[in-house]
Amino acid sequence: MAAIPHGGMQLMRPHFVDPQTNIVYDTNNSDFEGWLTKQSVWLKDWRRRYFILKGSRLFFSKSEYQAPHGMIDLSQCTTVKSADLKSKKRNSFEISTPDTTFLLYADTEKEKDDWIGSVGKSIVRCSSTYYRNTGTQEGVQPQQNHNQQQYTMPQQQQYEDDDDDIYSNDGNEYFND
């Protein structure tokens, strides 16, 4: 939860201001949030950041209640998938746009799976090919729904993207502990 009761008051996170457009985004009342480690785009070093998923945007900051300093627009994303081989880090995943691939890793496999699922839902909700199953009669066109909470990755894709089973704890120096 983004706001935590503290002595009768709720702590609120500062807004994110997009430096290119000056649009102000509220990051409170998030859909999903938590700590991840992200590879910096330019220096390629790994930095721990607090991530806030709200709607079709994924914000990140240096701490939980600091103003976010970056944003990934998930409406521009094409994929989110496991990336342990690519990053050489356990519990890692990538979020890809046509221009950039963001590499991140979670502390646990469950957290990684939760993030992939949550980000995947957001990407699908932004997609023009996402429709709500209305359960109506045959011949009626399904209605588009950007607020649907259900997301299921196709069964075959789930197995193709899961490369965790190829690792063993053999002291490989390329993997984080």
Short mmCIF file of N, CA and C in Angstrom, two decimals:
data_model
loop_
_atom_site.label_atom_id
_atom_site.label_comp_id
_atom_site.label_asym_id
_atom_site.label_seq_id
_atom_site.Cartn_x
_atom_site.Cartn_y
_atom_site.Cartn_z
N MET A 1 0.84 -1.17 0.00
CA MET A 1 0.00 0.00 0.00
C MET A 1 0.89 1.24 0.00
N ALA A 2 0.54 2.24 -0.75
CA ALA A 2 1.36 3.43 -0.90
C ALA A 2 1.29 4.34 0.33
N ALA A 3 0.15 4.42 0.97
CA ALA A 3 0.01 5.28 2.13
C ALA A 3 -0.08 4.42 3.38
N ILE A 4 0.75 4.72 4.37
CA ILE A 4 0.79 3.93 5.60
C ILE A 4 0.37 4.83 6.75
N PRO A 5 -0.62 4.39 7.54
CA PRO A 5 -1.02 5.19 8.69
C PRO A 5 0.15 5.38 9.66
N HIS A 6 0.34 6.59 10.13
CA HIS A 6 1.43 6.89 11.05
C HIS A 6 0.95 7.97 12.00
N GLY A 7 0.61 7.56 13.21
CA GLY A 7 0.17 8.54 14.21
C GLY A 7 -1.09 9.29 13.78
N GLY A 8 -2.02 8.62 13.11
CA GLY A 8 -3.24 9.28 12.68
C GLY A 8 -3.13 9.98 11.34
N MET A 9 -1.94 10.03 10.77
CA MET A 9 -1.74 10.68 9.47
C MET A 9 -1.24 9.65 8.47
N GLN A 10 -1.50 9.88 7.22
CA GLN A 10 -0.99 9.00 6.18
C GLN A 10 0.22 9.66 5.53
N LEU A 11 1.28 8.86 5.35
CA LEU A 11 2.44 9.35 4.64
C LEU A 11 2.15 9.28 3.16
N MET A 12 2.36 10.36 2.46
CA MET A 12 2.08 10.40 1.04
C MET A 12 3.39 10.60 0.28
N ARG A 13 3.48 9.91 -0.82
CA ARG A 13 4.66 10.01 -1.67
C ARG A 13 4.53 11.24 -2.56
N PRO A 14 5.62 11.97 -2.79
CA PRO A 14 5.56 13.11 -3.71
C PRO A 14 5.24 12.64 -5.14
N HIS A 15 4.66 13.52 -5.91
CA HIS A 15 4.32 13.21 -7.30
C HIS A 15 5.56 13.09 -8.16
N PHE A 16 5.39 12.43 -9.30
CA PHE A 16 6.44 12.37 -10.32
C PHE A 16 6.12 13.43 -11.36
N VAL A 17 7.11 14.24 -11.72
CA VAL A 17 6.95 15.24 -12.77
C VAL A 17 7.81 14.80 -13.95
N ASP A 18 7.16 14.51 -15.07
CA ASP A 18 7.88 14.08 -16.28
C ASP A 18 8.73 15.25 -16.76
N PRO A 19 10.05 15.08 -16.81
CA PRO A 19 10.94 16.19 -17.21
C PRO A 19 10.77 16.62 -18.67
N GLN A 20 10.23 15.75 -19.51
CA GLN A 20 10.05 16.10 -20.93
C GLN A 20 8.74 16.84 -21.19
N THR A 21 7.69 16.47 -20.46
CA THR A 21 6.36 17.04 -20.74
C THR A 21 5.84 17.92 -19.62
N ASN A 22 6.47 17.88 -18.44
CA ASN A 22 6.02 18.57 -17.23
C ASN A 22 4.66 18.08 -16.74
N ILE A 23 4.23 16.92 -17.19
CA ILE A 23 3.00 16.31 -16.69
C ILE A 23 3.28 15.76 -15.30
N VAL A 24 2.36 16.02 -14.37
CA VAL A 24 2.49 15.57 -12.98
C VAL A 24 1.68 14.30 -12.80
N TYR A 25 2.31 13.26 -12.25
CA TYR A 25 1.66 11.97 -12.01
C TYR A 25 1.62 11.68 -10.51
N ASP A 26 0.42 11.34 -10.02
CA ASP A 26 0.26 10.91 -8.63
C ASP A 26 0.71 9.46 -8.53
N THR A 27 1.56 9.15 -7.57
CA THR A 27 2.06 7.78 -7.41
C THR A 27 1.52 7.10 -6.15
N ASN A 28 0.58 7.72 -5.47
CA ASN A 28 -0.04 7.11 -4.30
C ASN A 28 -1.14 6.15 -4.76
N ASN A 29 -1.58 5.28 -3.87
CA ASN A 29 -2.61 4.28 -4.18
C ASN A 29 -2.22 3.44 -5.39
N SER A 30 -1.04 2.85 -5.30
CA SER A 30 -0.48 2.08 -6.42
C SER A 30 -1.21 0.75 -6.60
N ASP A 31 -1.00 0.14 -7.77
CA ASP A 31 -1.51 -1.19 -8.05
C ASP A 31 -0.58 -2.25 -7.46
N PHE A 32 0.73 -1.96 -7.46
CA PHE A 32 1.73 -2.90 -6.97
C PHE A 32 3.00 -2.10 -6.71
N GLU A 33 3.76 -2.45 -5.69
CA GLU A 33 5.01 -1.73 -5.43
C GLU A 33 5.97 -2.58 -4.61
N GLY A 34 7.25 -2.23 -4.68
CA GLY A 34 8.25 -2.93 -3.92
C GLY A 34 9.66 -2.66 -4.43
N TRP A 35 10.63 -3.27 -3.76
CA TRP A 35 12.04 -3.08 -4.09
C TRP A 35 12.49 -4.03 -5.20
N LEU A 36 13.22 -3.49 -6.15
CA LEU A 36 13.87 -4.25 -7.22
C LEU A 36 15.25 -3.65 -7.43
N THR A 37 16.12 -4.39 -8.08
CA THR A 37 17.41 -3.85 -8.46
C THR A 37 17.41 -3.70 -9.97
N LYS A 38 17.76 -2.52 -10.45
CA LYS A 38 17.66 -2.16 -11.87
C LYS A 38 19.04 -1.86 -12.42
N GLN A 39 19.29 -2.33 -13.62
CA GLN A 39 20.55 -1.99 -14.28
C GLN A 39 20.41 -0.61 -14.90
N SER A 40 21.37 0.27 -14.61
CA SER A 40 21.30 1.61 -15.17
C SER A 40 21.49 1.54 -16.69
N VAL A 41 20.78 2.39 -17.38
CA VAL A 41 20.79 2.36 -18.84
C VAL A 41 22.15 2.74 -19.40
N TRP A 42 22.80 3.73 -18.81
CA TRP A 42 24.05 4.24 -19.39
C TRP A 42 25.29 3.57 -18.82
N LEU A 43 25.40 3.46 -17.50
CA LEU A 43 26.62 2.93 -16.89
C LEU A 43 26.60 1.42 -16.73
N LYS A 44 25.43 0.81 -16.85
CA LYS A 44 25.24 -0.64 -16.74
C LYS A 44 25.55 -1.20 -15.36
N ASP A 45 25.59 -0.34 -14.33
CA ASP A 45 25.75 -0.85 -12.98
C ASP A 45 24.37 -1.11 -12.38
N TRP A 46 24.32 -1.90 -11.30
CA TRP A 46 23.05 -2.30 -10.71
C TRP A 46 22.74 -1.42 -9.51
N ARG A 47 21.51 -0.89 -9.47
CA ARG A 47 21.10 0.01 -8.40
C ARG A 47 19.75 -0.43 -7.84
N ARG A 48 19.67 -0.49 -6.52
CA ARG A 48 18.43 -0.87 -5.85
C ARG A 48 17.49 0.34 -5.87
N ARG A 49 16.25 0.09 -6.32
CA ARG A 49 15.26 1.15 -6.44
C ARG A 49 13.90 0.68 -5.94
N TYR A 50 13.10 1.62 -5.52
CA TYR A 50 11.73 1.32 -5.11
C TYR A 50 10.83 1.57 -6.31
N PHE A 51 10.07 0.55 -6.72
CA PHE A 51 9.23 0.63 -7.91
C PHE A 51 7.75 0.73 -7.52
N ILE A 52 7.03 1.57 -8.24
CA ILE A 52 5.61 1.81 -8.01
C ILE A 52 4.88 1.61 -9.34
N LEU A 53 4.02 0.61 -9.40
CA LEU A 53 3.22 0.35 -10.59
C LEU A 53 1.85 0.97 -10.37
N LYS A 54 1.48 1.90 -11.24
CA LYS A 54 0.17 2.53 -11.15
C LYS A 54 -0.38 2.69 -12.56
N GLY A 55 -1.43 1.95 -12.85
CA GLY A 55 -2.02 2.00 -14.19
C GLY A 55 -1.03 1.49 -15.22
N SER A 56 -0.75 2.31 -16.21
CA SER A 56 0.16 1.91 -17.30
C SER A 56 1.56 2.49 -17.13
N ARG A 57 1.89 2.89 -15.90
CA ARG A 57 3.21 3.49 -15.67
C ARG A 57 3.92 2.81 -14.49
N LEU A 58 5.22 2.61 -14.68
CA LEU A 58 6.06 2.03 -13.64
C LEU A 58 7.08 3.08 -13.24
N PHE A 59 6.94 3.60 -12.03
CA PHE A 59 7.82 4.66 -11.52
C PHE A 59 8.90 4.03 -10.66
N PHE A 60 10.05 4.71 -10.55
CA PHE A 60 11.08 4.23 -9.64
C PHE A 60 11.77 5.39 -8.94
N SER A 61 12.18 5.12 -7.69
CA SER A 61 12.83 6.14 -6.87
C SER A 61 13.89 5.49 -6.00
N LYS A 62 14.67 6.33 -5.33
CA LYS A 62 15.75 5.82 -4.48
C LYS A 62 15.23 5.29 -3.16
N SER A 63 14.06 5.74 -2.73
CA SER A 63 13.47 5.22 -1.49
C SER A 63 11.95 5.25 -1.60
N GLU A 64 11.31 4.61 -0.65
CA GLU A 64 9.86 4.39 -0.70
C GLU A 64 9.05 5.68 -0.74
N TYR A 65 9.48 6.71 -0.01
CA TYR A 65 8.69 7.94 0.07
C TYR A 65 9.39 9.15 -0.54
N GLN A 66 10.35 8.90 -1.40
CA GLN A 66 11.00 9.97 -2.14
C GLN A 66 10.27 10.13 -3.47
N ALA A 67 10.32 11.32 -4.03
CA ALA A 67 9.70 11.54 -5.34
C ALA A 67 10.38 10.63 -6.37
N PRO A 68 9.61 9.91 -7.17
CA PRO A 68 10.23 9.09 -8.21
C PRO A 68 11.06 9.95 -9.17
N HIS A 69 12.16 9.39 -9.64
CA HIS A 69 13.02 10.13 -10.57
C HIS A 69 13.00 9.51 -11.97
N GLY A 70 12.21 8.46 -12.15
CA GLY A 70 12.12 7.84 -13.47
C GLY A 70 10.79 7.14 -13.65
N MET A 71 10.45 6.90 -14.93
CA MET A 71 9.19 6.26 -15.25
C MET A 71 9.35 5.44 -16.52
N ILE A 72 8.71 4.27 -16.53
CA ILE A 72 8.63 3.44 -17.73
C ILE A 72 7.15 3.45 -18.14
N ASP A 73 6.88 3.91 -19.35
CA ASP A 73 5.51 3.95 -19.86
C ASP A 73 5.19 2.57 -20.43
N LEU A 74 4.39 1.79 -19.70
CA LEU A 74 4.10 0.42 -20.10
C LEU A 74 3.21 0.34 -21.33
N SER A 75 2.57 1.43 -21.70
CA SER A 75 1.77 1.42 -22.93
C SER A 75 2.66 1.31 -24.16
N GLN A 76 3.95 1.60 -24.00
CA GLN A 76 4.92 1.50 -25.09
C GLN A 76 5.69 0.18 -25.05
N CYS A 77 5.44 -0.64 -24.04
CA CYS A 77 6.20 -1.89 -23.87
C CYS A 77 5.66 -3.00 -24.75
N THR A 78 6.58 -3.84 -25.19
CA THR A 78 6.21 -4.96 -26.04
C THR A 78 6.25 -6.28 -25.27
N THR A 79 7.17 -6.44 -24.32
CA THR A 79 7.26 -7.69 -23.57
C THR A 79 7.76 -7.46 -22.15
N VAL A 80 7.41 -8.42 -21.29
CA VAL A 80 8.02 -8.57 -19.98
C VAL A 80 8.26 -10.06 -19.84
N LYS A 81 9.51 -10.45 -19.55
CA LYS A 81 9.83 -11.88 -19.46
C LYS A 81 11.07 -12.10 -18.62
N SER A 82 11.24 -13.34 -18.21
CA SER A 82 12.40 -13.75 -17.43
C SER A 82 13.68 -13.45 -18.21
N ALA A 83 14.75 -13.07 -17.50
CA ALA A 83 15.98 -12.70 -18.20
C ALA A 83 17.23 -13.13 -17.45
N ASP A 84 17.18 -14.27 -16.75
CA ASP A 84 18.33 -14.71 -15.95
C ASP A 84 19.58 -14.91 -16.81
N LEU A 85 19.42 -15.49 -17.98
CA LEU A 85 20.59 -15.70 -18.85
C LEU A 85 21.15 -14.39 -19.37
N LYS A 86 20.27 -13.52 -19.81
CA LYS A 86 20.69 -12.24 -20.38
C LYS A 86 21.40 -11.37 -19.35
N SER A 87 20.86 -11.32 -18.14
CA SER A 87 21.41 -10.43 -17.11
C SER A 87 22.51 -11.07 -16.28
N LYS A 88 22.56 -12.41 -16.33
CA LYS A 88 23.47 -13.17 -15.47
C LYS A 88 23.17 -12.93 -13.99
N LYS A 89 21.87 -12.75 -13.70
CA LYS A 89 21.39 -12.55 -12.33
C LYS A 89 20.19 -13.44 -12.10
N ARG A 90 20.12 -14.05 -10.92
CA ARG A 90 18.94 -14.84 -10.56
C ARG A 90 17.75 -13.91 -10.35
N ASN A 91 16.56 -14.44 -10.56
CA ASN A 91 15.31 -13.72 -10.32
C ASN A 91 15.19 -12.44 -11.15
N SER A 92 15.78 -12.45 -12.32
CA SER A 92 15.74 -11.24 -13.15
C SER A 92 14.70 -11.34 -14.25
N PHE A 93 14.31 -10.17 -14.71
CA PHE A 93 13.37 -10.09 -15.82
C PHE A 93 13.66 -8.82 -16.60
N GLU A 94 13.11 -8.77 -17.81
CA GLU A 94 13.30 -7.60 -18.66
C GLU A 94 11.96 -7.03 -19.06
N ILE A 95 11.93 -5.72 -19.20
CA ILE A 95 10.77 -5.01 -19.73
C ILE A 95 11.28 -4.31 -20.98
N SER A 96 10.69 -4.66 -22.12
CA SER A 96 11.19 -4.15 -23.41
C SER A 96 10.23 -3.18 -24.06
N THR A 97 10.81 -2.11 -24.59
CA THR A 97 10.10 -1.15 -25.44
C THR A 97 10.78 -1.21 -26.80
N PRO A 98 10.22 -0.58 -27.81
CA PRO A 98 10.92 -0.58 -29.10
C PRO A 98 12.31 0.06 -29.03
N ASP A 99 12.54 0.96 -28.06
CA ASP A 99 13.81 1.67 -27.97
C ASP A 99 14.77 1.14 -26.90
N THR A 100 14.24 0.61 -25.81
CA THR A 100 15.06 0.26 -24.65
C THR A 100 14.60 -1.05 -24.03
N THR A 101 15.55 -1.79 -23.48
CA THR A 101 15.23 -2.95 -22.66
C THR A 101 15.75 -2.67 -21.25
N PHE A 102 14.85 -2.74 -20.28
CA PHE A 102 15.19 -2.51 -18.89
C PHE A 102 15.41 -3.86 -18.23
N LEU A 103 16.55 -4.04 -17.57
CA LEU A 103 16.85 -5.27 -16.84
C LEU A 103 16.69 -5.00 -15.35
N LEU A 104 15.96 -5.91 -14.68
CA LEU A 104 15.70 -5.77 -13.25
C LEU A 104 15.80 -7.13 -12.59
N TYR A 105 16.07 -7.16 -11.29
CA TYR A 105 15.94 -8.43 -10.58
C TYR A 105 15.33 -8.21 -9.20
N ALA A 106 14.60 -9.23 -8.77
CA ALA A 106 13.92 -9.23 -7.48
C ALA A 106 14.74 -10.02 -6.47
N ASP A 107 14.35 -9.92 -5.21
CA ASP A 107 15.05 -10.65 -4.15
C ASP A 107 14.72 -12.14 -4.16
N THR A 108 13.51 -12.49 -4.59
CA THR A 108 13.10 -13.89 -4.60
C THR A 108 12.43 -14.23 -5.93
N GLU A 109 12.31 -15.52 -6.19
CA GLU A 109 11.64 -15.97 -7.41
C GLU A 109 10.16 -15.60 -7.37
N LYS A 110 9.52 -15.70 -6.20
CA LYS A 110 8.11 -15.34 -6.09
C LYS A 110 7.91 -13.86 -6.41
N GLU A 111 8.78 -12.99 -5.88
CA GLU A 111 8.67 -11.56 -6.18
C GLU A 111 8.84 -11.31 -7.68
N LYS A 112 9.80 -12.00 -8.30
CA LYS A 112 9.99 -11.87 -9.75
C LYS A 112 8.71 -12.25 -10.49
N ASP A 113 8.13 -13.39 -10.13
CA ASP A 113 6.91 -13.85 -10.79
C ASP A 113 5.76 -12.87 -10.57
N ASP A 114 5.66 -12.31 -9.36
CA ASP A 114 4.61 -11.33 -9.07
C ASP A 114 4.78 -10.07 -9.92
N TRP A 115 6.03 -9.61 -10.06
CA TRP A 115 6.29 -8.43 -10.89
C TRP A 115 5.99 -8.71 -12.36
N ILE A 116 6.43 -9.85 -12.87
CA ILE A 116 6.16 -10.19 -14.27
C ILE A 116 4.64 -10.23 -14.51
N GLY A 117 3.90 -10.84 -13.58
CA GLY A 117 2.45 -10.90 -13.71
C GLY A 117 1.79 -9.53 -13.66
N SER A 118 2.21 -8.70 -12.72
CA SER A 118 1.61 -7.37 -12.57
C SER A 118 1.93 -6.46 -13.75
N VAL A 119 3.19 -6.46 -14.17
CA VAL A 119 3.58 -5.64 -15.32
C VAL A 119 2.91 -6.18 -16.59
N GLY A 120 2.86 -7.50 -16.71
CA GLY A 120 2.20 -8.11 -17.86
C GLY A 120 0.74 -7.72 -17.96
N LYS A 121 0.03 -7.68 -16.81
CA LYS A 121 -1.37 -7.24 -16.81
C LYS A 121 -1.48 -5.81 -17.33
N SER A 122 -0.60 -4.96 -16.86
CA SER A 122 -0.64 -3.56 -17.30
C SER A 122 -0.38 -3.42 -18.79
N ILE A 123 0.58 -4.17 -19.30
CA ILE A 123 0.88 -4.12 -20.73
C ILE A 123 -0.33 -4.60 -21.53
N VAL A 124 -0.93 -5.69 -21.10
CA VAL A 124 -2.09 -6.24 -21.82
C VAL A 124 -3.27 -5.26 -21.77
N ARG A 125 -3.49 -4.62 -20.63
CA ARG A 125 -4.59 -3.66 -20.52
C ARG A 125 -4.42 -2.48 -21.47
N CYS A 126 -3.17 -2.15 -21.80
CA CYS A 126 -2.89 -1.05 -22.73
C CYS A 126 -3.04 -1.49 -24.18
N SER A 127 -3.05 -2.77 -24.41
CA SER A 127 -3.05 -3.32 -25.77
C SER A 127 -4.40 -3.12 -26.44
N SER A 128 -4.36 -2.78 -27.71
CA SER A 128 -5.60 -2.62 -28.47
C SER A 128 -6.24 -3.96 -28.79
N THR A 129 -5.52 -5.05 -28.55
CA THR A 129 -6.07 -6.38 -28.83
C THR A 129 -6.68 -7.02 -27.59
N TYR A 130 -6.75 -6.29 -26.48
CA TYR A 130 -7.29 -6.82 -25.23
C TYR A 130 -8.77 -6.53 -25.15
N TYR A 131 -9.58 -7.56 -25.01
CA TYR A 131 -11.03 -7.42 -24.93
C TYR A 131 -11.55 -8.17 -23.73
N ARG A 132 -12.62 -7.65 -23.16
CA ARG A 132 -13.28 -8.32 -22.04
C ARG A 132 -14.22 -9.38 -22.59
N ASN A 133 -14.20 -10.55 -21.97
CA ASN A 133 -15.15 -11.59 -22.31
C ASN A 133 -16.44 -11.27 -21.57
N THR A 134 -17.45 -10.85 -22.32
CA THR A 134 -18.69 -10.39 -21.70
C THR A 134 -19.66 -11.51 -21.39
N GLY A 135 -19.39 -12.71 -21.93
CA GLY A 135 -20.29 -13.82 -21.68
C GLY A 135 -21.64 -13.63 -22.37
N THR A 136 -21.66 -12.82 -23.42
CA THR A 136 -22.91 -12.55 -24.13
C THR A 136 -23.14 -13.57 -25.22
N GLN A 137 -24.25 -13.42 -25.90
CA GLN A 137 -24.65 -14.37 -26.93
C GLN A 137 -23.68 -14.36 -28.10
N GLU A 138 -23.69 -15.45 -28.82
CA GLU A 138 -22.85 -15.61 -30.00
C GLU A 138 -23.20 -14.53 -31.02
N GLY A 139 -22.19 -14.00 -31.68
CA GLY A 139 -22.39 -12.99 -32.71
C GLY A 139 -22.25 -11.57 -32.18
N VAL A 140 -22.26 -11.38 -30.86
CA VAL A 140 -22.09 -10.06 -30.28
C VAL A 140 -20.61 -9.79 -30.11
N GLN A 141 -20.15 -8.65 -30.56
CA GLN A 141 -18.73 -8.31 -30.48
C GLN A 141 -18.33 -8.03 -29.03
N PRO A 142 -17.18 -8.55 -28.60
CA PRO A 142 -16.71 -8.24 -27.24
C PRO A 142 -16.36 -6.76 -27.12
N GLN A 143 -16.53 -6.22 -25.93
CA GLN A 143 -16.20 -4.82 -25.69
C GLN A 143 -14.78 -4.71 -25.17
N GLN A 144 -14.11 -3.63 -25.57
CA GLN A 144 -12.76 -3.40 -25.09
C GLN A 144 -12.85 -2.92 -23.64
N ASN A 145 -11.94 -3.41 -22.79
CA ASN A 145 -11.97 -3.03 -21.38
C ASN A 145 -10.55 -2.84 -20.88
N HIS A 146 -10.22 -1.62 -20.53
CA HIS A 146 -8.86 -1.31 -20.06
C HIS A 146 -8.74 -1.44 -18.55
N ASN A 147 -9.83 -1.77 -17.86
CA ASN A 147 -9.79 -1.88 -16.40
C ASN A 147 -9.92 -3.31 -15.92
N GLN A 148 -9.94 -4.27 -16.81
CA GLN A 148 -10.07 -5.68 -16.45
C GLN A 148 -8.90 -6.10 -15.56
N GLN A 149 -9.18 -6.84 -14.52
CA GLN A 149 -8.15 -7.24 -13.57
C GLN A 149 -7.56 -8.61 -13.87
N GLN A 150 -8.09 -9.33 -14.85
CA GLN A 150 -7.63 -10.69 -15.09
C GLN A 150 -6.66 -10.74 -16.26
N TYR A 151 -5.54 -11.40 -16.05
CA TYR A 151 -4.51 -11.55 -17.08
C TYR A 151 -3.97 -12.96 -16.98
N THR A 152 -3.99 -13.66 -18.08
CA THR A 152 -3.43 -15.00 -18.10
C THR A 152 -2.49 -15.11 -19.28
N MET A 153 -1.23 -15.41 -19.00
CA MET A 153 -0.26 -15.62 -20.06
C MET A 153 -0.57 -16.95 -20.73
N PRO A 154 -0.50 -17.04 -22.06
CA PRO A 154 -0.75 -18.32 -22.71
C PRO A 154 0.15 -19.40 -22.12
N GLN A 155 -0.40 -20.62 -21.94
CA GLN A 155 0.31 -21.72 -21.29
C GLN A 155 1.68 -21.97 -21.92
N GLN A 156 1.75 -22.01 -23.23
CA GLN A 156 3.02 -22.29 -23.90
C GLN A 156 4.06 -21.21 -23.60
N GLN A 157 3.63 -19.95 -23.57
CA GLN A 157 4.56 -18.86 -23.30
C GLN A 157 5.08 -18.93 -21.87
N GLN A 158 4.24 -19.38 -20.92
CA GLN A 158 4.69 -19.51 -19.55
C GLN A 158 5.90 -20.42 -19.46
N TYR A 159 5.86 -21.54 -20.17
CA TYR A 159 6.96 -22.49 -20.11
C TYR A 159 8.17 -22.00 -20.88
N GLU A 160 7.97 -21.33 -21.99
CA GLU A 160 9.10 -20.83 -22.79
C GLU A 160 9.86 -19.75 -22.04
N ASP A 161 9.15 -18.89 -21.28
CA ASP A 161 9.80 -17.79 -20.60
C ASP A 161 10.44 -18.20 -19.27
N ASP A 162 10.10 -19.36 -18.76
CA ASP A 162 10.62 -19.80 -17.48
C ASP A 162 11.91 -20.58 -17.70
N ASP A 163 13.04 -19.90 -17.48
CA ASP A 163 14.32 -20.57 -17.66
C ASP A 163 15.02 -20.83 -16.32
N ASP A 164 14.26 -20.75 -15.21
CA ASP A 164 14.85 -20.95 -13.89
C ASP A 164 15.37 -22.36 -13.68
N ASP A 165 14.77 -23.35 -14.33
CA ASP A 165 15.15 -24.73 -14.07
C ASP A 165 16.51 -25.11 -14.67
N ILE A 166 17.15 -24.23 -15.41
CA ILE A 166 18.44 -24.57 -15.99
C ILE A 166 19.61 -24.20 -15.09
N TYR A 167 19.29 -23.68 -13.89
CA TYR A 167 20.34 -23.24 -12.98
C TYR A 167 20.51 -24.22 -11.84
N SER A 168 21.72 -24.33 -11.39
CA SER A 168 21.96 -25.06 -10.16
C SER A 168 22.83 -24.18 -9.29
N ASN A 169 22.87 -24.46 -8.03
CA ASN A 169 23.66 -23.66 -7.11
C ASN A 169 25.08 -24.23 -7.10
N ASP A 170 25.80 -24.00 -8.19
CA ASP A 170 27.12 -24.58 -8.36
C ASP A 170 28.24 -23.55 -8.15
N GLY A 171 27.92 -22.44 -7.49
CA GLY A 171 28.94 -21.43 -7.23
C GLY A 171 29.29 -20.60 -8.45
N ASN A 172 28.42 -20.53 -9.42
CA ASN A 172 28.68 -19.75 -10.64
C ASN A 172 28.82 -18.29 -10.25
N GLU A 173 29.96 -17.70 -10.55
CA GLU A 173 30.25 -16.33 -10.15
C GLU A 173 29.38 -15.29 -10.82
N TYR A 174 28.66 -15.65 -11.87
CA TYR A 174 27.88 -14.68 -12.60
C TYR A 174 26.53 -14.41 -11.95
N PHE A 175 26.15 -15.20 -10.97
CA PHE A 175 24.83 -15.04 -10.38
C PHE A 175 24.93 -14.42 -9.00
N ASN A 176 23.93 -13.54 -8.71
CA ASN A 176 23.86 -12.92 -7.40
C ASN A 176 23.44 -13.96 -6.37
N ASP A 177 23.73 -13.70 -5.11
CA ASP A 177 23.38 -14.63 -4.04
C ASP A 177 21.96 -14.42 -3.59
#
